[in-house]
CSV table of C-alpha atoms in Angstrom, one decimal:
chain,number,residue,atom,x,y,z
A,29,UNK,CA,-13.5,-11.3,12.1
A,30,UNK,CA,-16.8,-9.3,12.6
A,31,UNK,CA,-17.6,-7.8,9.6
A,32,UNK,CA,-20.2,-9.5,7.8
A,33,UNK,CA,-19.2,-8.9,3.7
A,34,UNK,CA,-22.4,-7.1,2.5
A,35,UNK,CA,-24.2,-9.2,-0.7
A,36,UNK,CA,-22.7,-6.5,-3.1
A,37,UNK,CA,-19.2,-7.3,-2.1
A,38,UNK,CA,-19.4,-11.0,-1.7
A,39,UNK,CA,-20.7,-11.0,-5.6
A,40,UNK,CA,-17.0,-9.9,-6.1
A,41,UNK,CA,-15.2,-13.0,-5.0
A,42,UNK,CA,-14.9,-14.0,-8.3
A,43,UNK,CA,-13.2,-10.7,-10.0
A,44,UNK,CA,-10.9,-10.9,-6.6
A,45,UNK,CA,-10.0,-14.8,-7.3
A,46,UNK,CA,-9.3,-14.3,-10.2
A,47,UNK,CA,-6.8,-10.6,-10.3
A,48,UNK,CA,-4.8,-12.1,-7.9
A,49,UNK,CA,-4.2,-15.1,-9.1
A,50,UNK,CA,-3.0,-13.4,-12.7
A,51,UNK,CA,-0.5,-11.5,-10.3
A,52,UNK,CA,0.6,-14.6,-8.8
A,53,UNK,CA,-1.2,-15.4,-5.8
A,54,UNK,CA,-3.0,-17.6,-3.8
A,55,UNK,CA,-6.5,-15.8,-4.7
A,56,UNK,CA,-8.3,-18.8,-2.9
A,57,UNK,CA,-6.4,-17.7,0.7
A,58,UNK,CA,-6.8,-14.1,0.3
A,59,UNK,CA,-9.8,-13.3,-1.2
A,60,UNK,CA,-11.4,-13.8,2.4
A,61,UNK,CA,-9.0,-11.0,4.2
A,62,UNK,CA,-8.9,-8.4,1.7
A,63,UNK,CA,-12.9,-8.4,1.1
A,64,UNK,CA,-13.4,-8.7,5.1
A,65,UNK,CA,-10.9,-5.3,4.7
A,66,UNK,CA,-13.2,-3.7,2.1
A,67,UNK,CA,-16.5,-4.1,3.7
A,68,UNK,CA,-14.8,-2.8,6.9
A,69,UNK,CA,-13.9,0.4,4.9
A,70,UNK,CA,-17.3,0.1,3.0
A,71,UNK,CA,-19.1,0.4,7.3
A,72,UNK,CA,-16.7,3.2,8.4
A,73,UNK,CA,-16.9,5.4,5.0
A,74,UNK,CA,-20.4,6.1,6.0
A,75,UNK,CA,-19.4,7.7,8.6
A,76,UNK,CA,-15.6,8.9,8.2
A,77,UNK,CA,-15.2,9.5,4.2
A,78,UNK,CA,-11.9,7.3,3.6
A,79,UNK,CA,-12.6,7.1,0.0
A,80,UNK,CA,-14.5,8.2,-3.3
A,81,UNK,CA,-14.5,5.0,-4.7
A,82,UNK,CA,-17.1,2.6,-2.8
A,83,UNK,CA,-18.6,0.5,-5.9
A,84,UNK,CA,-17.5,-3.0,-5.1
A,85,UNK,CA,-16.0,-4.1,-8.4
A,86,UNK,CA,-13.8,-0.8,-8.6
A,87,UNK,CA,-13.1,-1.4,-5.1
A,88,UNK,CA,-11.9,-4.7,-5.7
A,89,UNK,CA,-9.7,-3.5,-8.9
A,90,UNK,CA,-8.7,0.2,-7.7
A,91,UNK,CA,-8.3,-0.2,-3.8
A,92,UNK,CA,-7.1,-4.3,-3.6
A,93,UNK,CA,-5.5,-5.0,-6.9
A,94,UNK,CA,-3.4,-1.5,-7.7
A,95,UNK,CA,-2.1,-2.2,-4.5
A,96,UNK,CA,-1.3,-6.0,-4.9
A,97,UNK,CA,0.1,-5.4,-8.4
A,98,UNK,CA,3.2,-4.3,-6.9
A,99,UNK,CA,3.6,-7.4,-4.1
A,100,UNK,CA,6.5,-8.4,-5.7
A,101,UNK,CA,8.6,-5.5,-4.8
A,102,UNK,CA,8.3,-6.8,-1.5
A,103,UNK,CA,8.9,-10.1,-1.4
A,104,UNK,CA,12.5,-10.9,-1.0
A,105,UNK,CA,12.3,-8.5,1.9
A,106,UNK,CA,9.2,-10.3,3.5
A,107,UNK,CA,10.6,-13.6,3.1
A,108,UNK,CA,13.7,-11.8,5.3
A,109,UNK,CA,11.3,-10.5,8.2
A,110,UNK,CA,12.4,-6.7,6.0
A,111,UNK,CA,10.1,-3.6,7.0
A,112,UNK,CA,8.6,-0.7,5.0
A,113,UNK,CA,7.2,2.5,5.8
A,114,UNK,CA,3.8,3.2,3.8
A,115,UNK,CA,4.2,7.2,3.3
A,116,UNK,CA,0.2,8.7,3.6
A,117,UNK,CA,-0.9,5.5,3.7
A,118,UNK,CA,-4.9,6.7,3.8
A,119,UNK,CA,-7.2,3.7,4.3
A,120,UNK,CA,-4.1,1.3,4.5
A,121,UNK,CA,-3.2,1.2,0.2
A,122,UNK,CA,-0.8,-0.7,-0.2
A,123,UNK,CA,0.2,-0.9,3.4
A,124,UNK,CA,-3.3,-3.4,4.7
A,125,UNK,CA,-3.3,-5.2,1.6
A,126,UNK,CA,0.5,-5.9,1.9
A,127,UNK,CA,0.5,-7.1,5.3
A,128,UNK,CA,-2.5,-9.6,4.1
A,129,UNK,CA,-0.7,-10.9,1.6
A,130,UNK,CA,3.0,-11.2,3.4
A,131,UNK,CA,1.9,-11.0,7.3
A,132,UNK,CA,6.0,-11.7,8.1
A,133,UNK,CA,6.8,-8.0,6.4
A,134,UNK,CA,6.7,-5.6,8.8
A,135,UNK,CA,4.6,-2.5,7.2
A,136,UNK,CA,4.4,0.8,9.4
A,137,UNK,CA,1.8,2.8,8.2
A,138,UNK,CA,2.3,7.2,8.4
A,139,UNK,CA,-1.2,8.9,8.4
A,140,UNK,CA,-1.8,12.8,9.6
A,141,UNK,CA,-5.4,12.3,9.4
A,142,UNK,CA,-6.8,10.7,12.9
A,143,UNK,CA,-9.9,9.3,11.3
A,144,UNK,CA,-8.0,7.0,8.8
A,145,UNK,CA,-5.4,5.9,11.3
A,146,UNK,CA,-8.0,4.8,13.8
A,147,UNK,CA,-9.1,2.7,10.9
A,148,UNK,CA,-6.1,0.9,9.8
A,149,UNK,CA,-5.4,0.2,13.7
A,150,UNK,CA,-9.5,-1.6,13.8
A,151,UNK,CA,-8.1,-3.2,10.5
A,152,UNK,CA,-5.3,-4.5,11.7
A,153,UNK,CA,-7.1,-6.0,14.8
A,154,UNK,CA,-9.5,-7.7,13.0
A,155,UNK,CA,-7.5,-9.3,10.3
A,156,UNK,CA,-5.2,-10.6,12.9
A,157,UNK,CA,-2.0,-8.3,11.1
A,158,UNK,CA,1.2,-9.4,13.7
A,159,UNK,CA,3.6,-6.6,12.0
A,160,UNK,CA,1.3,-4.4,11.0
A,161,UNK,CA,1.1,-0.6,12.3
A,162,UNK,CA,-0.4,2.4,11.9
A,163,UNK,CA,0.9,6.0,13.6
A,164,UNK,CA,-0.6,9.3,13.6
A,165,UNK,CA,1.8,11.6,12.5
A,166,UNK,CA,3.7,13.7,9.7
A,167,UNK,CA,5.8,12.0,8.0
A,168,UNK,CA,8.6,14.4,8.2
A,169,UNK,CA,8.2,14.4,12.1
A,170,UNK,CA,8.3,10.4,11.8
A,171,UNK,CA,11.6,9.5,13.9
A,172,UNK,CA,11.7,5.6,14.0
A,173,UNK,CA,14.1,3.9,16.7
A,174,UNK,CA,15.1,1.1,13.6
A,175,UNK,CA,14.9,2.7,10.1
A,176,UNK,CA,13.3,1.2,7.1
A,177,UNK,CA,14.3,-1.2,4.5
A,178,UNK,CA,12.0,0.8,2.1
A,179,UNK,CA,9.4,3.2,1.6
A,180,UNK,CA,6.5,3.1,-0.7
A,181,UNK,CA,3.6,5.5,-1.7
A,182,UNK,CA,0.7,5.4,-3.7
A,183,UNK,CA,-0.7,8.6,-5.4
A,184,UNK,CA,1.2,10.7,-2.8
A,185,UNK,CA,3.7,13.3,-4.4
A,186,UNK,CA,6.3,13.6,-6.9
A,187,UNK,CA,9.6,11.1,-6.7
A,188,UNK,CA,11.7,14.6,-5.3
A,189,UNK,CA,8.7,15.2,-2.9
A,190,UNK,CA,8.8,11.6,-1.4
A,191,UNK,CA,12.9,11.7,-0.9
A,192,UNK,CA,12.1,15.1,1.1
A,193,UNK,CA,9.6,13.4,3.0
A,194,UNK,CA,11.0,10.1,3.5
A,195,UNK,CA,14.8,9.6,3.0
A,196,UNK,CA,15.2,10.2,6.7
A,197,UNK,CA,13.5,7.1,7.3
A,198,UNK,CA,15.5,4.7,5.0
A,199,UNK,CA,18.4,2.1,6.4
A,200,UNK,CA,21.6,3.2,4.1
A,201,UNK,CA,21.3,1.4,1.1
A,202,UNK,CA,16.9,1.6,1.3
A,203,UNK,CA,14.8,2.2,-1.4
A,204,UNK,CA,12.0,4.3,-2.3
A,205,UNK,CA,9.0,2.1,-4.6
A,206,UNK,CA,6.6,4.7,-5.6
A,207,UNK,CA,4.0,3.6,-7.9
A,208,UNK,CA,3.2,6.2,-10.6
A,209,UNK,CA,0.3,5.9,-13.7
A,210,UNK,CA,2.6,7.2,-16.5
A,211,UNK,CA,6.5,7.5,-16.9
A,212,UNK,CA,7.6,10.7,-14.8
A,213,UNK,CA,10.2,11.8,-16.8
A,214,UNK,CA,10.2,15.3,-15.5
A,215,UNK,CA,10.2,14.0,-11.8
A,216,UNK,CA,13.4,12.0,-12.5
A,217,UNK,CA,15.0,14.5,-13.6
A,218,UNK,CA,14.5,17.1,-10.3
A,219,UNK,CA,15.9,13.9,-8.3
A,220,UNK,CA,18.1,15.4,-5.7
A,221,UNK,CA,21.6,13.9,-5.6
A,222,UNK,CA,22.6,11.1,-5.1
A,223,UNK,CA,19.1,10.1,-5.7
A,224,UNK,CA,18.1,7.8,-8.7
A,225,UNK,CA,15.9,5.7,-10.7
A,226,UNK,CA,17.3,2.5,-10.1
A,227,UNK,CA,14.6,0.2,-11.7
A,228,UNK,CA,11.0,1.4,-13.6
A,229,UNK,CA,8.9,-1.2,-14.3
A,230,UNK,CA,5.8,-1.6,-16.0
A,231,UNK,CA,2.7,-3.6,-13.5
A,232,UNK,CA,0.2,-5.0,-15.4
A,233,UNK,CA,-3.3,-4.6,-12.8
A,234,UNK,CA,-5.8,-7.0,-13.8
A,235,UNK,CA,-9.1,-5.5,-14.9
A,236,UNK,CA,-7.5,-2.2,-15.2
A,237,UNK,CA,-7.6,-0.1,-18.2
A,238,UNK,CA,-5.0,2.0,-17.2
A,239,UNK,CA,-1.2,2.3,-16.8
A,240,UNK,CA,0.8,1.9,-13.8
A,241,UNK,CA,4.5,1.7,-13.1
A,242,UNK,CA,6.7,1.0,-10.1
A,243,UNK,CA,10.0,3.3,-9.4
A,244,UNK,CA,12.6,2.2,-7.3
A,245,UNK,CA,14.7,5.1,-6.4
A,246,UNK,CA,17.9,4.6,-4.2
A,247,UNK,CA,21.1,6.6,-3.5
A,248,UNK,CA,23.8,6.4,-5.8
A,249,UNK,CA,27.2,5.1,-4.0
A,250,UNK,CA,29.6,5.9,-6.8
């Protein structure tokens, strides 16, 4: 890797360490990655804007641990070489910080904006990402040749925006996990059939004074 982490960030280590090991991680393997990945995005937002948040503690706890929080999700399908499509994936949240942490999940990353595609792609060459991927394109343009175990999206749209975007891209029987802040009651209830909440449960982000829930949302069979 290339990047040198900038003295600011590096002073984070600590706060990193630590979040991920409350959510049940190596913090000790992955600290290294993920703040090589933030002073990457720290160099190019001088020039490209990827994000409003660039203070390295709420870096480390809004950008790398939101996104972690909800690793588990994921696991079971990592462990079975599974893939997931990150839906406006922006900088690469959760999508990057995903692939660090389970580099045998295959993540495709959908991003209109040029600018923040060609920066997941220098990402995921320099933190070595093997099934890692970013395309430039609209999501509802998005025609995979294999379809996707599940989606995901981070502070994208609503739960009946997401199956309009997405449910094309889903094997039958996939899954949409959409992280929300709060319980989106109203949003369940414009589900399109057969959609449903399937699971909603509660993440607990270290550091984070705020709430944050993960939906999983599949297609009813009955």
């Amino acid at each position: 890797m290339t990047i040198e982490i900038p003295s600011a960030l590096s002073a984070q280590r600590e706060p990193m360490i630590s979040g991920l090991n409350t959510l049940g991680l190596d913090g000790d393997r992955l600290s290294e990655p993920l703040l090589h990945y933030l002073a990457l995005m720290l160099k190019w937002n001088a020039t490209y804007n990827l994000t409003a948040i660039t203070e390295p503690y709420e870096m480390v706890v809004k950008h790398v641990l939101d996104s972690a929080a909800m690793h588990a999700s994921v696991r079971d399908l990592a462990a079975q070489g599974g893939s997931i499509a990150d839906l406006g994936a922006g900088a690469g949240l959760p999508g990057i910080v995903l692939s660090v942490i389970y580099p045998e999940l295959h993540v495709t990353m959908l991003e209109s904006a040029g600018k923040k595609v060609r920066f997941m792609r220098e990402a995921i060459r320099q933190l070595g990402l093997p099934h890692a991927r970013a395309e430039h394109v609209r999501i509802e343009a998005y025609r995979p040749e294999v379809l996707f175990d599940a989606i995901t999206a981070r502070a994208l749209a609503t739960l009946p925006e997401l199956i309009r975007l997405g449910a094309h891209l889903l094997k039958p029987g996939g899954e949409l996990l959409a992280m929300k802040a709060v319980f989106p009651a109203e949003e369940i209830a414009n589900l399109p059939a057969p959609w449903q909440v399937v699971a909603d449960q509660e993440l607990v982000v270290p550091f984070l004074q705020a709430q944050r829930r993960l939906m999983r949302v599949a297609a009813s069979h009955g």
